[in-house]
XYZ file of C-alpha atoms in Angstrom:
519
model
C -0.121 0.099 -0.009
C 2.691 2.403 0.994
C 4.648 1.467 -2.130
C 1.982 1.931 -4.313
C 0.518 5.181 -2.634
C -2.976 7.047 -2.538
C -4.130 6.587 -6.829
C -7.495 7.351 -8.368
C -9.848 4.236 -8.899
C -8.395 1.613 -11.199
C -10.278 -0.501 -13.292
C -11.137 -4.491 -11.787
C -8.040 -6.509 -12.387
C -7.960 -8.888 -15.395
C -7.919 -12.643 -14.119
C -4.984 -13.500 -16.445
C -3.041 -10.829 -15.333
C -3.655 -11.942 -11.781
C -2.523 -15.271 -12.247
C 0.400 -13.863 -14.259
C 1.295 -11.769 -11.060
C 0.997 -14.843 -8.625
C 3.292 -17.188 -11.026
C 5.897 -14.411 -10.828
C 5.839 -14.535 -7.007
C 5.931 -18.560 -7.273
C 8.795 -18.705 -9.573
C 10.925 -15.404 -8.688
C 9.738 -14.643 -4.946
C 13.091 -16.358 -3.201
C 15.106 -14.166 -5.599
C 13.762 -10.836 -3.207
C 14.346 -8.829 -6.134
C 14.662 -8.386 -10.018
C 13.824 -6.325 -13.096
C 10.306 -5.511 -13.467
C 8.922 -7.755 -16.328
C 7.002 -8.474 -19.276
C 3.786 -6.081 -19.579
C 2.896 -6.087 -15.620
C 3.244 -3.017 -13.980
C 1.941 -0.395 -11.092
C -1.274 -0.537 -12.538
C -1.952 -3.792 -12.565
C -0.746 -4.542 -8.375
C -3.073 -1.072 -8.084
C -6.145 -2.981 -9.166
C -5.697 -5.957 -7.370
C -4.671 -3.926 -4.471
C -8.424 -2.111 -5.000
C -10.259 -5.708 -5.875
C -8.548 -6.967 -2.525
C -9.454 -3.984 -0.178
C -12.878 -3.909 -1.618
C -13.728 -7.259 -1.066
C -13.048 -6.910 2.262
C -14.548 -4.212 3.361
C -11.056 -1.874 3.929
C -9.920 1.116 3.545
C -6.199 1.784 2.691
C -5.520 4.178 5.196
C -7.582 2.459 7.870
C -6.090 -0.908 7.571
C -2.502 0.455 8.040
C -3.740 1.765 11.253
C -5.224 -1.208 12.385
C -2.273 -3.337 11.783
C 0.309 -0.594 13.010
C -1.827 -0.426 16.409
C -1.905 -4.105 16.774
C -6.135 -4.003 16.790
C -5.509 -6.776 13.570
C -3.038 -9.395 12.533
C -2.831 -11.422 9.412
C -4.216 -14.087 10.581
C -6.978 -12.061 11.383
C -7.176 -10.794 7.714
C -7.088 -14.466 6.372
C -9.526 -15.963 8.869
C -12.188 -12.713 7.197
C -10.725 -13.103 4.024
C -11.638 -16.979 4.136
C -14.910 -16.043 5.431
C -15.508 -13.412 2.854
C -14.469 -15.851 -0.480
C -16.412 -18.791 0.784
C -19.372 -16.656 1.421
C -19.302 -15.573 -2.088
C -17.896 -18.623 -3.545
C -21.338 -20.167 -2.301
C -23.892 -17.516 -4.030
C -21.960 -17.416 -7.266
C -22.259 -21.069 -7.682
C -25.735 -21.183 -7.084
C -26.055 -17.970 -9.343
C -24.774 -20.604 -11.732
C -26.959 -23.550 -11.383
C -29.942 -20.942 -11.456
C -28.276 -20.458 -14.881
C -28.153 -23.808 -15.328
C -31.564 -24.524 -14.597
C -33.142 -21.650 -16.593
C -34.417 -19.727 -13.481
C -31.443 -16.940 -15.183
C -30.814 -15.945 -18.416
C -27.514 -17.941 -19.093
C -24.825 -15.215 -19.207
C -21.427 -16.999 -19.086
C -19.279 -13.878 -18.649
C -21.041 -12.835 -15.853
C -20.703 -16.589 -14.436
C -17.006 -16.252 -14.757
C -16.335 -12.943 -13.072
C -18.319 -14.003 -10.417
C -16.340 -16.759 -9.326
C -13.052 -14.743 -10.047
C -14.287 -12.276 -7.673
C -15.519 -14.210 -4.847
C -11.403 -15.608 -4.671
C -10.263 -12.314 -4.701
C -10.468 -12.204 -0.944
C -8.312 -15.487 -0.699
C -6.129 -14.972 -3.010
C -3.217 -13.166 -1.584
C -2.724 -15.912 1.120
C -3.624 -18.592 -1.016
C -0.771 -17.650 -2.874
C 1.575 -17.231 0.045
C 0.608 -20.928 1.208
C 1.464 -22.339 -1.842
C 4.989 -20.586 -2.002
C 5.782 -21.690 1.450
C 4.500 -25.413 0.734
C 6.712 -25.444 -2.115
C 9.970 -24.476 0.006
C 8.942 -27.215 2.425
C 9.008 -29.530 -0.379
C 12.477 -28.791 -1.287
C 13.447 -29.787 2.438
C 12.187 -32.773 3.073
C 11.981 -34.643 -0.386
C 14.276 -37.254 -0.387
C 16.061 -38.770 -3.726
C 15.382 -42.458 -2.501
C 11.267 -41.229 -2.471
C 8.799 -42.823 -4.495
C 7.056 -40.269 -6.121
C 3.851 -38.769 -5.136
C 0.661 -38.012 -7.064
C -2.140 -36.032 -5.942
C -5.031 -37.598 -8.121
C -7.932 -35.171 -7.809
C -11.847 -36.051 -8.348
C -15.054 -34.686 -7.959
C -18.422 -36.298 -7.013
C -17.253 -39.493 -5.868
C -20.189 -40.036 -3.832
C -22.401 -40.932 -6.732
C -22.361 -44.630 -8.501
C -20.554 -44.471 -11.889
C -16.898 -45.186 -13.431
C -14.611 -42.775 -12.157
C -15.469 -43.648 -8.287
C -14.912 -47.750 -9.162
C -11.741 -46.969 -11.098
C -10.147 -44.782 -8.122
C -11.465 -47.448 -6.026
C -9.391 -49.843 -7.469
C -6.586 -47.737 -7.316
C -6.711 -47.343 -3.616
C -6.773 -50.941 -3.375
C -4.579 -51.912 -5.660
C -2.094 -48.985 -5.785
C -0.133 -47.959 -8.914
C 3.469 -49.771 -9.010
C 5.989 -46.995 -8.190
C 3.797 -44.363 -7.175
C 2.414 -43.160 -3.985
C -0.943 -42.189 -4.707
C -3.034 -39.765 -2.603
C -7.050 -38.861 -3.563
C -8.220 -35.512 -2.692
C -11.879 -34.556 -2.943
C -15.040 -32.892 -1.347
C -16.455 -36.379 -0.683
C -15.956 -38.971 1.989
C -13.510 -41.924 1.778
C -10.861 -39.936 0.434
C -7.468 -39.225 1.782
C -7.375 -35.869 1.595
C -10.964 -34.485 2.149
C -11.483 -30.844 1.112
C -13.833 -28.420 2.793
C -16.644 -27.781 0.673
C -18.133 -23.892 0.870
C -21.083 -25.499 -0.892
C -22.605 -28.739 -2.307
C -25.119 -28.787 -5.236
C -27.411 -31.136 -7.261
C -25.461 -31.225 -10.588
C -27.700 -29.196 -12.899
C -30.485 -31.685 -15.514
C -29.291 -34.405 -12.981
C -31.129 -34.152 -9.619
C -29.676 -36.409 -7.117
C -25.953 -36.650 -7.842
C -24.171 -33.599 -5.528
C -21.037 -31.946 -5.653
C -18.868 -30.427 -3.230
C -17.333 -26.848 -4.133
C -14.183 -26.512 -2.219
C -12.581 -23.092 -0.846
C -9.679 -21.845 -3.156
C -7.364 -22.237 0.432
C -8.709 -25.676 1.019
C -7.180 -26.994 -2.572
C -4.111 -24.667 -1.939
C -3.600 -26.237 1.512
C -4.008 -29.419 0.166
C -1.804 -29.411 -3.063
C 0.932 -27.737 -1.157
C 1.012 -29.408 1.758
C 0.744 -32.647 0.530
C 4.264 -31.945 -0.939
C 3.417 -34.108 -4.625
C 5.541 -34.539 -7.692
C 2.254 -34.558 -9.821
C -1.296 -33.691 -9.969
C -4.004 -35.753 -11.536
C -6.807 -34.437 -12.523
C -10.025 -36.524 -13.818
C -12.389 -34.307 -15.096
C -13.424 -29.994 -15.163
C -15.363 -30.354 -11.932
C -14.710 -27.595 -8.732
C -12.031 -29.345 -6.774
C -10.261 -30.386 -10.428
C -10.327 -26.963 -11.817
C -8.954 -25.705 -8.491
C -5.898 -28.637 -8.518
C -5.450 -27.620 -12.253
C -4.791 -23.739 -11.276
C -2.647 -25.068 -8.231
C -0.690 -26.875 -10.127
C 0.153 -24.307 -13.122
C 1.387 -21.529 -9.988
C 3.081 -24.298 -8.113
C 4.189 -25.366 -12.249
C 4.107 -29.091 -11.085
C 4.001 -31.952 -13.399
C -0.214 -32.292 -14.728
C -1.783 -35.281 -15.960
C -5.601 -35.898 -17.159
C -7.372 -39.004 -17.629
C -11.119 -38.827 -19.452
C -13.586 -40.301 -18.746
C -16.827 -38.775 -19.429
C -18.285 -37.337 -22.595
C -19.379 -34.226 -20.520
C -19.666 -32.271 -23.308
C -22.641 -35.367 -25.002
C -23.723 -35.634 -21.562
C -24.936 -31.455 -21.607
C -26.003 -31.371 -24.902
C -28.338 -34.564 -24.260
C -29.702 -33.870 -20.713
C -30.184 -30.285 -21.758
C -31.422 -30.107 -24.714
C -29.082 -26.885 -25.400
C -26.551 -27.049 -28.356
C -24.775 -23.894 -27.164
C -24.117 -24.857 -23.723
C -22.769 -28.520 -25.321
C -20.371 -26.272 -27.086
C -19.251 -24.253 -24.284
C -18.077 -27.576 -22.616
C -16.391 -28.720 -25.140
C -14.255 -25.694 -25.096
C -13.917 -26.384 -21.475
C -13.093 -29.766 -21.910
C -10.294 -28.311 -24.319
C -8.887 -26.302 -22.105
C -8.734 -28.285 -18.782
C -7.361 -31.002 -21.174
C -5.286 -28.912 -23.626
C -3.114 -27.768 -20.880
C -2.220 -31.233 -19.738
C 0.744 -32.660 -20.455
C -0.316 -35.803 -20.732
C -4.249 -36.974 -21.229
C -4.929 -40.919 -20.318
C -7.665 -42.108 -22.507
C -9.499 -45.591 -22.049
C -10.225 -46.615 -25.730
C -9.411 -45.507 -29.551
C -12.847 -43.803 -29.592
C -11.866 -41.476 -26.752
C -8.440 -40.926 -28.669
C -10.231 -39.397 -31.654
C -12.122 -37.377 -29.386
C -9.459 -35.915 -28.009
C -7.621 -35.408 -31.311
C -11.000 -33.258 -31.705
C -10.405 -31.074 -28.920
C -7.152 -30.199 -30.378
C -4.916 -32.608 -28.537
C -1.968 -34.216 -30.613
C -1.545 -37.854 -30.425
C 1.981 -37.477 -29.138
C 0.493 -36.408 -25.818
C -2.401 -39.216 -25.490
C -1.663 -42.558 -23.769
C -3.374 -45.777 -22.878
C -5.282 -46.396 -19.932
C -7.684 -48.904 -20.281
C -10.169 -50.165 -16.837
C -9.833 -54.054 -15.406
C -11.970 -56.754 -14.511
C -11.589 -58.700 -11.746
C -12.127 -62.293 -12.887
C -12.447 -63.579 -9.019
C -15.156 -61.796 -8.579
C -17.315 -61.691 -11.613
C -17.376 -65.494 -12.881
C -19.760 -67.864 -14.414
C -19.149 -69.963 -11.297
C -21.848 -67.330 -9.359
C -24.860 -68.716 -11.654
C -28.242 -69.421 -9.501
C -30.850 -70.986 -11.258
C -34.391 -68.806 -10.748
C -31.997 -65.925 -9.192
C -33.945 -63.738 -11.635
C -37.660 -63.777 -12.656
C -37.612 -64.383 -16.371
C -37.415 -67.162 -18.656
C -35.029 -65.547 -20.645
C -33.349 -62.827 -18.695
C -31.930 -59.694 -20.078
C -29.469 -57.644 -18.053
C -28.780 -54.130 -18.018
C -26.251 -52.518 -15.544
C -25.662 -49.208 -14.616
C -26.849 -45.728 -14.496
C -31.058 -45.443 -16.027
C -30.097 -41.871 -17.996
C -30.761 -40.688 -20.915
C -27.164 -40.209 -21.773
C -26.627 -44.212 -21.009
C -28.954 -44.824 -23.848
C -31.813 -46.328 -21.927
C -34.445 -45.045 -24.145
C -33.186 -47.205 -27.369
C -32.535 -49.995 -24.591
C -36.432 -49.679 -23.786
C -37.511 -49.328 -27.640
C -35.397 -52.313 -28.858
C -36.438 -54.549 -25.827
C -39.758 -54.109 -26.423
C -39.866 -54.439 -30.401
C -37.787 -57.701 -29.707
C -40.364 -58.984 -26.380
C -43.053 -58.952 -29.404
C -41.106 -61.873 -31.430
C -39.866 -63.385 -28.226
C -42.601 -63.400 -25.309
C -39.584 -65.067 -23.121
C -37.745 -61.968 -22.941
C -37.342 -60.186 -19.128
C -35.609 -56.860 -18.638
C -33.586 -56.747 -15.554
C -32.265 -53.358 -14.953
C -29.479 -52.656 -12.084
C -29.056 -49.519 -11.425
C -30.735 -46.018 -10.739
C -31.212 -42.836 -12.074
C -33.487 -39.913 -13.316
C -34.991 -42.147 -16.125
C -36.022 -45.204 -13.694
C -39.623 -43.819 -12.743
C -40.667 -43.359 -16.648
C -38.552 -46.834 -17.440
C -40.595 -49.094 -14.821
C -44.035 -46.998 -16.608
C -42.942 -47.878 -19.754
C -42.128 -51.490 -19.474
C -44.458 -52.664 -16.536
C -44.396 -55.808 -15.679
C -42.198 -57.254 -18.659
C -38.812 -55.609 -16.268
C -37.900 -55.736 -12.563
C -35.862 -53.009 -11.403
C -33.266 -54.415 -9.204
C -31.558 -50.577 -7.978
C -27.765 -50.350 -6.984
C -26.162 -53.721 -6.322
C -22.998 -53.927 -4.720
C -20.303 -56.924 -4.092
C -21.506 -60.157 -4.628
C -25.240 -59.245 -5.174
C -24.268 -57.490 -8.829
C -21.750 -60.624 -9.505
C -24.270 -63.255 -8.914
C -26.941 -60.744 -11.145
C -24.657 -60.722 -14.108
C -23.726 -64.800 -13.977
C -27.714 -65.788 -13.773
C -28.673 -63.608 -16.809
C -28.640 -65.027 -20.140
C -27.619 -62.171 -22.357
C -26.619 -58.597 -21.540
C -27.425 -55.622 -23.519
C -26.094 -52.436 -23.706
C -27.485 -49.098 -25.473
C -25.128 -46.574 -24.853
C -23.330 -44.497 -27.523
C -21.413 -42.077 -25.296
C -19.323 -44.634 -22.939
C -15.374 -43.751 -23.324
C -15.096 -47.671 -22.019
C -17.885 -49.593 -21.058
C -16.811 -51.219 -17.788
C -20.103 -53.206 -17.448
C -19.282 -54.632 -20.646
C -16.180 -56.420 -19.471
C -17.855 -57.642 -16.302
C -20.712 -59.227 -17.796
C -18.209 -61.074 -20.374
C -16.269 -62.510 -17.281
C -19.352 -63.498 -16.052
C -20.021 -65.166 -19.308
C -22.330 -63.701 -20.505
C -22.924 -62.833 -24.043
C -23.176 -59.311 -25.074
C -24.970 -57.252 -27.515
C -23.882 -53.527 -27.991
C -24.057 -50.509 -30.010
C -21.270 -49.931 -32.206
C -20.041 -46.423 -31.010
C -17.832 -45.291 -28.118
C -16.078 -47.897 -26.173
C -17.735 -50.954 -26.246
C -16.042 -50.833 -29.940
C -12.623 -51.771 -28.805
C -14.050 -54.483 -26.054
C -15.928 -56.429 -28.591
C -15.156 -58.181 -31.710
C -18.158 -58.898 -33.733
C -19.535 -62.004 -33.788
C -16.699 -63.130 -32.055
C -16.634 -61.723 -28.394
C -19.901 -60.033 -28.808
C -22.452 -58.937 -31.102
C -22.178 -54.932 -32.363
C -25.328 -53.245 -33.627
C -26.101 -49.845 -34.988
C -28.028 -47.222 -32.578
C -31.255 -48.305 -34.333
C -33.958 -49.997 -32.010
C -34.888 -52.994 -34.691
C -31.242 -53.693 -35.445
C -30.393 -53.440 -31.440
C -33.475 -56.080 -30.976
C -32.393 -58.552 -34.064
C -29.093 -58.844 -32.083
C -30.737 -59.249 -28.797
C -33.312 -62.168 -30.327
C -29.983 -63.679 -31.802
C -28.417 -64.132 -28.951
C -32.012 -65.106 -27.015
C -32.869 -67.614 -30.034
C -29.293 -69.177 -31.336
C -27.810 -71.596 -28.397
C -24.964 -72.405 -30.467
C -24.086 -68.955 -31.533
C -24.768 -67.492 -27.785
C -22.667 -70.657 -26.473
C -19.445 -69.759 -28.739
C -19.678 -65.864 -28.148
C -19.629 -66.477 -24.335
C -16.854 -68.816 -24.125
C -14.944 -66.630 -26.403
C -15.643 -63.304 -24.310
C -14.526 -64.957 -21.329
C -11.442 -66.117 -22.536
C -10.411 -63.044 -24.139
C -11.491 -61.014 -20.648
C -9.233 -62.733 -18.834
C -5.981 -60.503 -19.948
C -8.033 -57.463 -18.861
C -6.380 -56.806 -15.290
C -6.809 -54.121 -12.667
C -3.024 -55.252 -12.675
C -2.379 -54.436 -16.128
C -4.299 -51.110 -15.852
C -2.530 -49.808 -12.870
C 0.747 -51.063 -15.391
C -0.649 -48.795 -17.700
C -1.162 -45.466 -15.354
C 2.175 -45.893 -13.875
C 3.686 -45.788 -17.552
C 1.851 -42.759 -18.317
C 2.508 -41.180 -14.883
C 6.122 -41.906 -15.762
C 5.971 -39.954 -19.221
C 4.895 -36.683 -17.411
C 8.173 -37.121 -14.927
C 10.334 -38.351 -17.443
C 8.965 -35.311 -20.161
C 8.741 -38.174 -22.686
C 5.932 -38.856 -25.570
C 2.894 -41.358 -24.551
C 2.485 -42.347 -27.689
C 4.253 -45.376 -27.606
C 2.322 -46.322 -24.780
C -0.653 -46.653 -26.309
C -2.638 -49.962 -27.170
C -4.665 -50.706 -29.662
C -7.472 -52.510 -27.314
């Protein structure tokens, strides 16, 4: 304040300029002195100072007087700034949710500036915490230590592929690395305090926490990590992404979900889908390496502008001890010929196409009965439509899920948006013949007419595939045996080795294209 002196009001700070200031503090702060660099100048500093004072409800002269007289201290300012930040962050997030649900006019610029303004009270102390954390890292790391990875994920309280995959990482570990899971949900290694918790727009029941900026900074800086692994552009991941950039930490991303397609399907708004595609391009484009589960996802990443030399393979595994034909139990499921689907009951999973195809097939084979293991926003509509021809098991876990797989006769999968298709390999390991739509990840899991059937995304084509498997005993048995043999090599141990290969590529700064495998 003294150095800049009293000056007329300045314009609001530019977010990119503020980021550059913080990065220079992190990069050059230990040198204590140096030339004014780049295009930064006193006006940029004044803008940041004025914005911080305004958000804190302080005046320059009054703040100096309070500090001199000992009536306020930096710890007091930090606590006050954090409270203001968390309150304004919660308000801004709820405004964005209201825009997403149509209660307010969609205004991306307003949303972005609201988030930025909410972070200003916390930025000075967040930057200081990050700087101190980096200095501690230098003092405590030894050459023989395993590299530490901060794996950041959002929404782990829901049931989906990311949750399942991260559970496997925590149980099995990644060879040669120490991985800690960070998020706002329970059952993580470092839990972030959430300034707000919201339902994901257009997806009631699936909640996500919004961590404060200091919470993310403290977790990443105090964890003394060698690398940050982000899984999707959610609140915790975006915070960790920014902190990694500021701390100059290696950054790796993994692509799990077709969020742009999901946004378009659930909202019906082409503009929102385009905005999400732009967000994905920026988020993953800044990662040194992006891990993809399938060739279809490789192409999707290419469409986002991410070169193949930065795309590595990280497929998923299956526990062939847990999912086994030996668990088949006669009369465990209610139908004469049970057609199983497992997963979320949502539009993006193709449940409407699934229902269309099943009902079309049942008109020609009345023995068919649909069994759905899972839940989601479309569950009630499906119940009303399918009536007595379907049984809803809800979400199953452990042996109950494995027994349902093994006791069914055919597995049907109608999603056109899956990056991998975890339920397909679980069905194959359970001895189930699979019919699926020939799009996305399932294309790399099924050899047509050998380890399953692939059809166009058409209800009659999918129904014909289902009828072939239900009616041709020899075909069903041949496919079942071939798929069971093929899936034996898709172990979680192999998946963890692929993940370790991606991590090493980031630390060694080598291309990962040679690590990609044709699934």
